[in-house]
Amino acid sequence: MASKKRCIGVFTASLDDAYQSTVWHAISQRAQEKGFGSISFLGSRLGSPIASEASSNLAYHLANKRNIDGLIIIASALETFLTTVDLKAFFAPLADLPRVSIGMRIPGMSDVIVDGTQALTQVIEHLIVEHNPKRFALISGPASHDEANSRLGTFHSVLKRHAIPLDERLVFTGTFTQDSGVQGVAAFCETGLAFDALVCLNDRMAQGALEELRRRGIRVPEDVALVGFDGIESSLYTLPPLTTAMQPMSELGLASVDILSRLMMGGGEEHLTLECTPIIRESCGCKPLFLYTTEIQEIPPYASEAERSDINELIATVVANDYDSLIMRLNRAIEDTRSDNGSISRWYEYLAYIEHQCKYQEHADQRSVVTLMGAARAFTAEKVGSCQATKRIAAESSFETLRRVSAILSGVFDLSVMCKNLKRGLQMFGIGQGYLAVFNRDKKRVRYLMDISKENQETTLPQEFKRANLLPSFIESSWRQGQWILMPLVYDSEQLGYLIVPIGIEIPALYDILQEQVSSNLKGILLLEQIRSHGEILSEQVELRTKDLIIANKELSLEIKRRGELEKEVLEISTQTMERIGQDLHDDLCQHLLGVSLLVSSLAKAKPNSGKLSVETLENISVLLNESITKIKTISRGLLPFEMEAHTFVQRIEALVGDTLRRAQVEVNVHAEPDFVIEDVTAALHVFHIIQEALNNAIRHSRAQHITISLANEVGLDGNLYRIASVFDDGIGLPKKIREGGLGLRIMHSRASMAQAVLTINSSQKGTTVTARIRSEMHEQKN
């Protein structure tokens, strides 16, 4: 079984920067040579106060052992706002990976750094000795940047050694960006102080300064001598060309991959320091020179394997004195370097090595060597110029392509259409592979949206995966084989997702622009998608609310109907009650009163002179009057509401039973627990009437001989205390007409509802049980 191909990660802050893009190209070149896959995480400067830059740094949090086997950090570009201690803490979560830092020494990891002290010293010494400036100005780097502080210390040491004063008003703290060079010169000019030499601690700031000096009509080098630091390729093509201290940028990238390779094989921590080289050009005041060295005795370490092979072939061609073959092979070699995104200017150094080697070839004609090498250098100079023209044309073409891509992405508000157009746009840049992923709301999971290589792919794929995996597992084995760049998609402070594409765009700065364009377009689409989603949710809520209103209307209609029926029932009850009262008065009370009337009449007919009333007659009259009074009380007790307190409920029930026993031949027993009480007086009144109605039903309809009223307490399964009022009888049960909807039973249920009690009625030929179960308010207060 073949071993898994290793994949290395690269952290870089921007590719719109010559220093970083040069180092990055060298890393990619060496990774390919060693058979490594690579993925570059394109973030921004750590600790940046700019919201979009801070959000872009999510790229660094996507790297882990699941997707890379080792890590190279271009730390000198990331640390603008952080110290070495801060960087160590930031990268601590990745301590389980082999790591190499470029440009900074970070405790706990290997590093490749440069020492620019000697080269910068030589550049400033040259400026002082050869051109004798009187007043210096300085644009320094970020105050927290270790390498910037080292260069600043070198600058002060040289001026101090030559006893040259420095006015602090002519010192500006830059950020290693071209804009800060512009700002620095503007700040100096506003002071009104004259200066005739300007030192910038990196080339990008020097280029910005040159731009602002020219805009203000200040000539370089006639009015102000200008020097920089880094030696980026564009410094050779400024007007005038920039004097600088050149960093070995390609060597930094190549050496970092070599060290990381050894670390991944189990090697120990390594620390490598490379030297910078002073490059004297016209911006300091020197005349144009065409200088080259013939003393390079070894092939530069940044030469690729293909370039080393070409160098050896060219040595043989020069020794053979074959002019035509020399020019053809040199042309092919330069084109190969260019196609690999290498700097063709390095061929000046390769030619110096070739000339040095030919000097010691026994069969070489030295006069022919000089002639052929002169022709080779002239041809190389022509190729460099041609290459610059080609780059300008390619840049114009690329930006035109980018404009077309922006046009097809702009105005699109559908995710599927955007993915389709993005595929078209990337293919315009010659990119035929790539993946688009968008974060879910919690940012912990990712939606895999697009695979550029699949033409007929469904746009919104169902695949979701953890963010730590970077891509779905089914494509992991394939993408680790290539050279990729990951671009975080952010909008201000919002992290949207990321786009992964293979390295292939000729101008690295276009990655940054493409990233901004896709981020902006994706934000608009996701925002619209969110609005649509909210609209759908709102529609659903409106629909649910409408259904609720319909149900509520139905319930209201039923309630109105129920109340109508209840009013009808009340009228029936009133009518029946009046009929019952009339019948009771006619059949019972009126008969008693008639008896009293007859007795009184008999007394009136007695002899008036007898002088003596019948005692027996008077006693009968008294008994009848007392019974009439009792009957009136019984009737009124059923009609009139009475005031009831919680503690008098049991007494009221006992009084009700007493009245019942006086008018019915039935045995009624009351079993009440001592602490039985219904706290709510209104509820107690409803329960009283329920018991009263149940008692009347038992007497009138069930033919019961024994009736029991039970008043008990019970703790339910829910832990709450309930009051249970029950009426039991041993009669024949309620008549079918009453059971199926008699008025009395409906009233009982209505009263139970108003008392918030549960009423159950069970009736059979063996008897009837009526139970009202009501929750105790006293228990609720205790809870």
Coordinates of C-alpha atoms in Angstrom, one line a residue, residues 412-414 522-535:
V412 CA -26.8 37.9 -9.2
F413 CA -29.1 37.2 -6.2
D414 CA -29.5 33.4 -6.5
L522 CA -21.9 35.9 -1.5
K523 CA -22.8 38.3 1.3
G524 CA -25.6 39.8 -0.8
I525 CA -26.9 36.4 -1.8
L526 CA -26.9 35.0 1.8
L527 CA -28.5 38.2 3.0
L528 CA -31.3 37.8 0.4
E529 CA -31.6 34.1 1.3
Q530 CA -32.0 35.1 4.9
I531 CA -34.6 37.7 4.0
R532 CA -36.5 35.0 2.0
S533 CA -36.2 32.6 4.8
H534 CA -37.6 35.1 7.3
G535 CA -40.4 35.9 4.8

